PDB file of C-alpha atoms in Angstrom:
ATOM      1  CA  MET A   1      12.232  24.650  44.073  1.00  0.00           C
ATOM      2  CA  ALA A   2      13.334  22.044  41.523  1.00  0.00           C
ATOM      3  CA  ALA A   3      16.922  22.456  42.740  1.00  0.00           C
ATOM      4  CA  LEU A   4      15.926  21.719  46.338  1.00  0.00           C
ATOM      5  CA  GLN A   5      13.859  18.756  45.207  1.00  0.00           C
ATOM      6  CA  GLN A   6      16.907  17.306  43.483  1.00  0.00           C
ATOM      7  CA  VAL A   7      19.141  17.840  46.513  1.00  0.00           C
ATOM      8  CA  SER A   8      16.593  16.256  48.840  1.00  0.00           C
ATOM      9  CA  GLU A   9      16.498  13.171  46.602  1.00  0.00           C
ATOM     10  CA  GLU A  10      20.172  12.808  45.680  1.00  0.00           C
ATOM     11  CA  TYR A  11      22.075  13.823  48.812  1.00  0.00           C
ATOM     12  CA  ARG A  12      21.683  10.407  50.444  1.00  0.00           C
ATOM     13  CA  GLU A  13      22.528   8.676  47.169  1.00  0.00           C
ATOM     14  CA  ALA A  14      25.708  10.746  46.918  1.00  0.00           C
ATOM     15  CA  LEU A  15      26.802   9.714  50.423  1.00  0.00           C
ATOM     16  CA  GLU A  16      26.361   6.061  49.482  1.00  0.00           C
ATOM     17  CA  MET A  17      28.693   6.196  46.478  1.00  0.00           C
ATOM     18  CA  GLY A  18      31.604   3.870  47.111  1.00  0.00           C
ATOM     19  CA  ASP A  19      34.453   6.127  45.973  1.00  0.00           C
ATOM     20  CA  PRO A  20      35.238   8.973  48.462  1.00  0.00           C
ATOM     21  CA  PRO A  21      36.504  11.392  45.752  1.00  0.00           C
ATOM     22  CA  ALA A  22      33.320  10.698  43.788  1.00  0.00           C
ATOM     23  CA  VAL A  23      31.246  11.406  46.900  1.00  0.00           C
ATOM     24  CA  GLN A  24      32.912  14.791  47.393  1.00  0.00           C
ATOM     25  CA  ARG A  25      32.582  15.629  43.712  1.00  0.00           C
ATOM     26  CA  ARG A  26      28.858  14.880  43.729  1.00  0.00           C
ATOM     27  CA  LEU A  27      28.265  16.753  46.973  1.00  0.00           C
ATOM     28  CA  GLY A  28      30.128  19.709  45.511  1.00  0.00           C
ATOM     29  CA  GLN A  29      27.880  19.634  42.453  1.00  0.00           C
ATOM     30  CA  LEU A  30      24.766  19.604  44.627  1.00  0.00           C
ATOM     31  CA  GLY A  31      26.204  22.433  46.730  1.00  0.00           C
ATOM     32  CA  THR A  32      26.753  24.504  43.588  1.00  0.00           C
ATOM     33  CA  LEU A  33      23.133  23.914  42.633  1.00  0.00           C
ATOM     34  CA  VAL A  34      21.957  25.172  46.043  1.00  0.00           C
ATOM     35  CA  ASN A  35      24.195  28.244  45.875  1.00  0.00           C
ATOM     36  CA  GLN A  36      22.969  29.126  42.395  1.00  0.00           C
ATOM     37  CA  ALA A  37      19.360  28.884  43.545  1.00  0.00           C
ATOM     38  CA  GLY A  38      20.172  31.117  46.525  1.00  0.00           C
ATOM     39  CA  GLY A  39      21.734  33.704  44.218  1.00  0.00           C
ATOM     40  CA  LEU A  40      18.586  33.833  42.094  1.00  0.00           C
ATOM     41  CA  LEU A  41      16.468  34.375  45.196  1.00  0.00           C
ATOM     42  CA  ILE A  42      18.718  37.208  46.397  1.00  0.00           C
ATOM     43  CA  ALA A  43      18.280  38.852  43.009  1.00  0.00           C
ATOM     44  CA  ILE A  44      14.493  38.684  43.436  1.00  0.00           C
ATOM     45  CA  GLY A  45      14.921  40.549  46.710  1.00  0.00           C
ATOM     46  CA  THR A  46      11.498  40.109  48.318  1.00  0.00           C
ATOM     47  CA  PRO A  47      11.434  39.363  52.059  1.00  0.00           C
ATOM     48  CA  PHE A  48      10.228  35.814  51.412  1.00  0.00           C
ATOM     49  CA  ALA A  49      12.880  35.200  48.738  1.00  0.00           C
ATOM     50  CA  LEU A  50      15.625  36.533  51.023  1.00  0.00           C
ATOM     51  CA  GLU A  51      14.464  34.315  53.891  1.00  0.00           C
ATOM     52  CA  ILE A  52      14.569  31.226  51.644  1.00  0.00           C
ATOM     53  CA  ALA A  53      18.006  32.333  50.364  1.00  0.00           C
ATOM     54  CA  ARG A  54      19.226  32.458  53.973  1.00  0.00           C
ATOM     55  CA  GLN A  55      17.993  28.923  54.548  1.00  0.00           C
ATOM     56  CA  LEU A  56      19.700  27.772  51.353  1.00  0.00           C
ATOM     57  CA  LYS A  57      22.972  29.310  52.533  1.00  0.00           C
ATOM     58  CA  GLU A  58      22.716  27.196  55.682  1.00  0.00           C
ATOM     59  CA  VAL A  59      22.034  24.090  53.554  1.00  0.00           C
ATOM     60  CA  GLY A  60      25.055  24.909  51.389  1.00  0.00           C
ATOM     61  CA  ALA A  61      27.277  25.100  54.464  1.00  0.00           C
ATOM     62  CA  ARG A  62      26.162  21.633  55.563  1.00  0.00           C
ATOM     63  CA  ILE A  63      26.116  19.805  52.248  1.00  0.00           C
ATOM     64  CA  LEU A  64      29.769  18.742  52.076  1.00  0.00           C
ATOM     65  CA  GLY A  65      29.503  16.805  55.319  1.00  0.00           C
ATOM     66  CA  VAL A  66      27.482  13.813  56.475  1.00  0.00           C
ATOM     67  CA  ASP A  67      24.164  15.257  57.632  1.00  0.00           C
ATOM     68  CA  TYR A  68      21.237  12.854  57.617  1.00  0.00           C
ATOM     69  CA  ARG A  69      18.743  15.631  58.349  1.00  0.00           C
ATOM     70  CA  LEU A  70      19.690  17.665  55.310  1.00  0.00           C
ATOM     71  CA  ALA A  71      17.396  15.913  52.824  1.00  0.00           C
ATOM     72  CA  ALA A  72      14.377  16.326  55.112  1.00  0.00           C
ATOM     73  CA  ASP A  73      15.237  19.975  55.715  1.00  0.00           C
ATOM     74  CA  CYS A  74      15.398  20.589  51.951  1.00  0.00           C
ATOM     75  CA  ARG A  75      12.039  18.921  51.592  1.00  0.00           C
ATOM     76  CA  ALA A  76      10.590  21.160  54.312  1.00  0.00           C
ATOM     77  CA  ILE A  77      11.791  24.261  52.435  1.00  0.00           C
ATOM     78  CA  VAL A  78      10.145  22.942  49.261  1.00  0.00           C
ATOM     79  CA  ASP A  79       6.873  22.446  51.146  1.00  0.00           C
ATOM     80  CA  ARG A  80       7.070  25.993  52.486  1.00  0.00           C
ATOM     81  CA  ILE A  81       7.587  27.409  48.995  1.00  0.00           C
ATOM     82  CA  VAL A  82       4.621  25.410  47.669  1.00  0.00           C
ATOM     83  CA  GLN A  83       2.400  26.762  50.450  1.00  0.00           C
ATOM     84  CA  SER A  84       3.524  30.364  49.994  1.00  0.00           C
ATOM     85  CA  VAL A  85       4.006  30.869  46.251  1.00  0.00           C
ATOM     86  CA  PRO A  86       1.245  30.401  43.618  1.00  0.00           C
ATOM     87  CA  LEU A  87       3.099  27.876  41.454  1.00  0.00           C
ATOM     88  CA  ARG A  88       1.280  25.993  38.710  1.00  0.00           C
ATOM     89  CA  ARG A  89       1.640  22.324  39.600  1.00  0.00           C
ATOM     90  CA  VAL A  90      -1.028  20.743  37.406  1.00  0.00           C
ATOM     91  CA  PRO A  91      -1.589  20.141  33.675  1.00  0.00           C
ATOM     92  CA  ALA A  92      -3.681  22.574  31.677  1.00  0.00           C
ATOM     93  CA  HIS A  93      -5.387  19.735  29.804  1.00  0.00           C
ATOM     94  CA  LYS A  94      -6.103  16.074  30.421  1.00  0.00           C
ATOM     95  CA  PRO A  95      -2.895  14.081  29.872  1.00  0.00           C
ATOM     96  CA  ASP A  96      -2.907  11.599  26.979  1.00  0.00           C
ATOM     97  CA  LEU A  97      -1.448   8.270  28.111  1.00  0.00           C
ATOM     98  CA  ALA A  98      -1.002   6.908  24.581  1.00  0.00           C
ATOM     99  CA  ASN A  99       0.850  10.026  23.505  1.00  0.00           C
ATOM    100  CA  GLY A 100       2.964   9.840  26.647  1.00  0.00           C
ATOM    101  CA  LYS A 101       3.976   6.282  25.774  1.00  0.00           C
ATOM    102  CA  ARG A 102       4.943   7.348  22.254  1.00  0.00           C
ATOM    103  CA  LEU A 103       6.945  10.345  23.476  1.00  0.00           C
ATOM    104  CA  PHE A 104       8.710   8.290  26.133  1.00  0.00           C
ATOM    105  CA  ALA A 105       9.897   5.868  23.456  1.00  0.00           C
ATOM    106  CA  GLN A 106      11.233   8.777  21.398  1.00  0.00           C
ATOM    107  CA  ALA A 107      12.788  10.993  24.075  1.00  0.00           C
ATOM    108  CA  CYS A 108      13.530   8.843  27.135  1.00  0.00           C
ATOM    109  CA  ALA A 109      13.869   5.138  26.351  1.00  0.00           C
ATOM    110  CA  THR A 110      17.443   5.335  25.073  1.00  0.00           C
ATOM    111  CA  CYS A 111      18.701   6.239  28.564  1.00  0.00           C
ATOM    112  CA  HIS A 112      16.004   4.825  30.843  1.00  0.00           C
ATOM    113  CA  GLY A 113      15.178   1.620  28.982  1.00  0.00           C
ATOM    114  CA  ALA A 114      12.190   0.754  26.827  1.00  0.00           C
ATOM    115  CA  ASP A 115      10.002   0.211  29.897  1.00  0.00           C
ATOM    116  CA  GLY A 116      11.561   2.872  32.155  1.00  0.00           C
ATOM    117  CA  THR A 117      13.255   0.379  34.488  1.00  0.00           C
ATOM    118  CA  GLY A 118      16.765   1.382  33.445  1.00  0.00           C
ATOM    119  CA  PRO A 119      19.092   0.869  30.492  1.00  0.00           C
ATOM    120  CA  PRO A 120      20.874  -2.375  29.603  1.00  0.00           C
ATOM    121  CA  PRO A 121      24.391  -2.736  31.105  1.00  0.00           C
ATOM    122  CA  ASP A 122      26.210  -1.671  27.939  1.00  0.00           C
ATOM    123  CA  VAL A 123      24.294   1.606  27.940  1.00  0.00           C
ATOM    124  CA  ALA A 124      24.345   2.132  31.734  1.00  0.00           C
ATOM    125  CA  LYS A 125      28.156   2.127  31.864  1.00  0.00           C
ATOM    126  CA  ARG A 126      28.254   5.212  29.643  1.00  0.00           C
ATOM    127  CA  PHE A 127      26.653   7.359  32.340  1.00  0.00           C
ATOM    128  CA  ASP A 128      27.953   8.610  35.696  1.00  0.00           C
ATOM    129  CA  PRO A 129      25.670   8.466  37.573  1.00  0.00           C
ATOM    130  CA  ALA A 130      23.756   5.784  35.665  1.00  0.00           C
ATOM    131  CA  ALA A 131      20.252   6.562  34.442  1.00  0.00           C
ATOM    132  CA  PRO A 132      17.898   5.253  37.167  1.00  0.00           C
ATOM    133  CA  ASP A 133      14.758   3.155  37.121  1.00  0.00           C
ATOM    134  CA  ILE A 134      12.112   5.859  36.762  1.00  0.00           C
ATOM    135  CA  LEU A 135       9.217   3.430  36.577  1.00  0.00           C
ATOM    136  CA  HIS A 136       9.830   2.477  40.221  1.00  0.00           C
ATOM    137  CA  PRO A 137      11.655   5.470  41.772  1.00  0.00           C
ATOM    138  CA  ASP A 138      13.050   5.306  45.288  1.00  0.00           C
ATOM    139  CA  PHE A 139      10.946   8.296  46.301  1.00  0.00           C
ATOM    140  CA  ASN A 140       7.216   8.817  46.716  1.00  0.00           C
ATOM    141  CA  TRP A 141       7.203  11.244  43.812  1.00  0.00           C
ATOM    142  CA  SER A 142       4.061  13.043  42.819  1.00  0.00           C
ATOM    143  CA  PRO A 143       3.588  13.453  39.056  1.00  0.00           C
ATOM    144  CA  TYR A 144       4.445  17.147  39.514  1.00  0.00           C
ATOM    145  CA  GLU A 145       7.824  16.258  41.001  1.00  0.00           C
ATOM    146  CA  MET A 146       8.633  13.964  38.086  1.00  0.00           C
ATOM    147  CA  PHE A 147       7.427  16.716  35.746  1.00  0.00           C
ATOM    148  CA  ASN A 148       9.991  19.028  37.390  1.00  0.00           C
ATOM    149  CA  ARG A 149      12.810  16.565  36.763  1.00  0.00           C
ATOM    150  CA  ILE A 150      11.861  16.203  33.087  1.00  0.00           C
ATOM    151  CA  THR A 151      11.558  19.970  32.767  1.00  0.00           C
ATOM    152  CA  TYR A 152      14.858  20.965  34.395  1.00  0.00           C
ATOM    153  CA  GLY A 153      16.970  17.823  34.016  1.00  0.00           C
ATOM    154  CA  GLY A 154      19.660  16.775  36.487  1.00  0.00           C
ATOM    155  CA  ILE A 155      22.657  18.862  37.508  1.00  0.00           C
ATOM    156  CA  GLU A 156      25.938  17.323  36.314  1.00  0.00           C
ATOM    157  CA  THR A 157      24.205  14.229  34.935  1.00  0.00           C
ATOM    158  CA  ALA A 158      23.334  13.043  31.443  1.00  0.00           C
ATOM    159  CA  MET A 159      19.701  14.002  32.080  1.00  0.00           C
ATOM    160  CA  PRO A 160      18.978  17.083  29.956  1.00  0.00           C
ATOM    161  CA  SER A 161      16.304  19.708  30.397  1.00  0.00           C
ATOM    162  CA  PHE A 162      13.267  19.131  28.185  1.00  0.00           C
ATOM    163  CA  GLU A 163      11.796  22.570  28.871  1.00  0.00           C
ATOM    164  CA  GLU A 164      12.415  23.527  25.247  1.00  0.00           C
ATOM    165  CA  GLY A 165      12.375  20.112  23.570  1.00  0.00           C
ATOM    166  CA  LEU A 166       8.916  19.088  24.791  1.00  0.00           C
ATOM    167  CA  SER A 167       5.854  21.206  25.421  1.00  0.00           C
ATOM    168  CA  SER A 168       4.442  21.381  28.931  1.00  0.00           C
ATOM    169  CA  GLN A 169       1.532  19.158  27.919  1.00  0.00           C
ATOM    170  CA  GLU A 170       3.879  16.596  26.330  1.00  0.00           C
ATOM    171  CA  ARG A 171       5.861  16.410  29.559  1.00  0.00           C
ATOM    172  CA  TRP A 172       2.669  15.821  31.491  1.00  0.00           C
ATOM    173  CA  ASP A 173       1.686  13.094  29.004  1.00  0.00           C
ATOM    174  CA  ILE A 174       4.980  11.271  29.654  1.00  0.00           C
ATOM    175  CA  VAL A 175       4.667  11.594  33.420  1.00  0.00           C
ATOM    176  CA  PHE A 176       1.089  10.324  33.577  1.00  0.00           C
ATOM    177  CA  HIS A 177       2.058   7.436  31.269  1.00  0.00           C
ATOM    178  CA  LEU A 178       4.862   6.391  33.635  1.00  0.00           C
ATOM    179  CA  PHE A 179       2.676   6.616  36.732  1.00  0.00           C
ATOM    180  CA  ALA A 180       0.052   4.409  35.035  1.00  0.00           C
ATOM    181  CA  GLU A 181       2.569   1.868  33.731  1.00  0.00           C
ATOM    182  CA  ARG A 182       4.031   1.074  37.141  1.00  0.00           C
ATOM    183  CA  TRP A 183       0.784  -0.619  38.166  1.00  0.00           C
ATOM    184  CA  PRO A 184      -0.890  -3.832  36.933  1.00  0.00           C
ATOM    185  CA  PRO A 185      -4.204  -3.544  35.088  1.00  0.00           C
ATOM    186  CA  CYS A 186      -7.116  -2.194  37.107  1.00  0.00           C
ATOM    187  CA  THR A 187      -9.480  -4.955  38.265  1.00  0.00           C
ATOM    188  CA  LYS A 188     -11.941  -3.022  40.454  1.00  0.00           C
ATOM    189  CA  PRO A 189     -12.699   0.328  38.794  1.00  0.00           C
ATOM    190  CA  LEU A 190     -13.143   3.337  41.048  1.00  0.00           C
ATOM    191  CA  PRO A 191     -14.921   6.627  40.369  1.00  0.00           C
ATOM    192  CA  PRO A 192     -12.281   8.700  38.550  1.00  0.00           C
ATOM    193  CA  ILE A 193     -10.811  11.874  40.011  1.00  0.00           C
ATOM    194  CA  SER A 194      -9.441  14.925  38.210  1.00  0.00           C
ATOM    195  CA  SER A 195      -5.990  14.945  36.639  1.00  0.00           C
ATOM    196  CA  ASP A 196      -5.038  18.123  38.497  1.00  0.00           C
ATOM    197  CA  ARG A 197      -5.706  16.339  41.786  1.00  0.00           C
ATOM    198  CA  LEU A 198      -3.671  13.344  40.617  1.00  0.00           C
ATOM    199  CA  ALA A 199      -0.781  15.615  39.626  1.00  0.00           C
ATOM    200  CA  VAL A 200       0.067  16.550  43.219  1.00  0.00           C
ATOM    201  CA  LEU A 201      -0.514  13.180  44.922  1.00  0.00           C
ATOM    202  CA  GLY A 202       2.031  10.388  45.175  1.00  0.00           C
ATOM    203  CA  ASP A 203       0.885   6.779  45.060  1.00  0.00           C
ATOM    204  CA  PHE A 204       1.347   6.572  48.836  1.00  0.00           C
ATOM    205  CA  GLU A 205      -1.220   9.356  49.326  1.00  0.00           C
ATOM    206  CA  LEU A 206      -3.586   7.738  46.825  1.00  0.00           C
ATOM    207  CA  GLY A 207      -3.388   4.485  48.771  1.00  0.00           C
ATOM    208  CA  ASN A 208      -4.110   6.258  52.049  1.00  0.00           C
ATOM    209  CA  GLN A 209      -7.126   8.076  50.621  1.00  0.00           C
ATOM    210  CA  PHE A 210      -8.642   5.417  48.362  1.00  0.00           C
ATOM    211  CA  GLY A 211      -7.229   2.083  49.545  1.00  0.00           C
ATOM    212  CA  TYR A 212      -4.292  -0.110  48.605  1.00  0.00           C
ATOM    213  CA  GLY A 213      -3.961  -0.581  44.865  1.00  0.00           C
ATOM    214  CA  ALA A 214      -6.271   2.320  44.057  1.00  0.00           C
ATOM    215  CA  ALA A 215      -3.564   3.904  41.903  1.00  0.00           C
ATOM    216  CA  ALA A 216      -3.900   1.044  39.402  1.00  0.00           C
ATOM    217  CA  CYS A 217      -7.326   2.399  38.479  1.00  0.00           C
ATOM    218  CA  LEU A 218      -7.036   6.106  39.261  1.00  0.00           C
ATOM    219  CA  ARG A 219      -3.792   6.543  37.287  1.00  0.00           C
ATOM    220  CA  ARG A 220      -5.412   5.066  34.152  1.00  0.00           C
ATOM    221  CA  ASP A 221      -8.918   6.490  34.191  1.00  0.00           C
ATOM    222  CA  PHE A 222      -9.122  10.132  35.241  1.00  0.00           C
ATOM    223  CA  LEU A 223     -11.004  13.331  34.482  1.00  0.00           C
ATOM    224  CA  PRO A 224      -9.795  16.558  32.880  1.00  0.00           C
ATOM    225  CA  PRO A 225      -8.425  19.279  35.198  1.00  0.00           C
ATOM    226  CA  GLY A 226     -11.028  21.061  37.269  1.00  0.00           C
ATOM    227  CA  ARG A 227     -13.606  18.275  37.069  1.00  0.00           C
TER     228      ARG A 227
END
C-alpha cells in the first residue's frame, strides 16, 4: 500500500520534471516499485492479493506514458486495500509532541530543514530529487500517510526507511508534531478528539467536520487512542 501511495503522489511530479531523460528515469523507478509490490502480492496468493496484483500490472503498463488518471487510480486501489484488509493505521499510545519535535531535529532536520519547510540551497542541491517541504505538503496527507513515508522511505531518493531506526511510537510522535506545527496557535479551543481518529484524517477532512482552522486546536490538544 505504501508503494501505491508513493506512486499516486509522485507520478505527476515526475511528469513535470524539466529534463526528458530524468522524467523517464523517474517513471521507470516508480514502475519498478509497482512491479515489486505486485510480485509480493502474487507470492501471497490469496484471491484478493491476486486481484490487486492484476490491477498493479495494469498500472505498471501505463506508468511510462503520460496518463493523468493514473495517480487517482492508484489512490483508488489504496482505498480498496484499506477497506478490505485490517491494517493498523493508528498509534498505540498518545503521541508526544515535544518528543516528536526533538526527534525531528535529530533525524529529519538535516534534509528537510530545521522547521520542515525544506533544506537551504547548499543542502538541497545534493539531492535528486530535492528533499521537499514536509510541513506544507502538496497532498492532503493524513498522519498515517506521512507515517508510511517515514516508515518505508522513498524509492530511489535520499529518504531512508526509519522502520528500524525509530520505533513505531517515535514515528508517530514526529508525524503528530509536524501536523501541529503547520498551524498557528489555537485561539478558540475545541473539545479534543482521540489521536487514533486524528491519525486517519487529513486537515481538509478536519476542516469539513469541525470548521475552518479547527486543525490548529485539534492537532495540538487530543486524547489517547480509543477515548
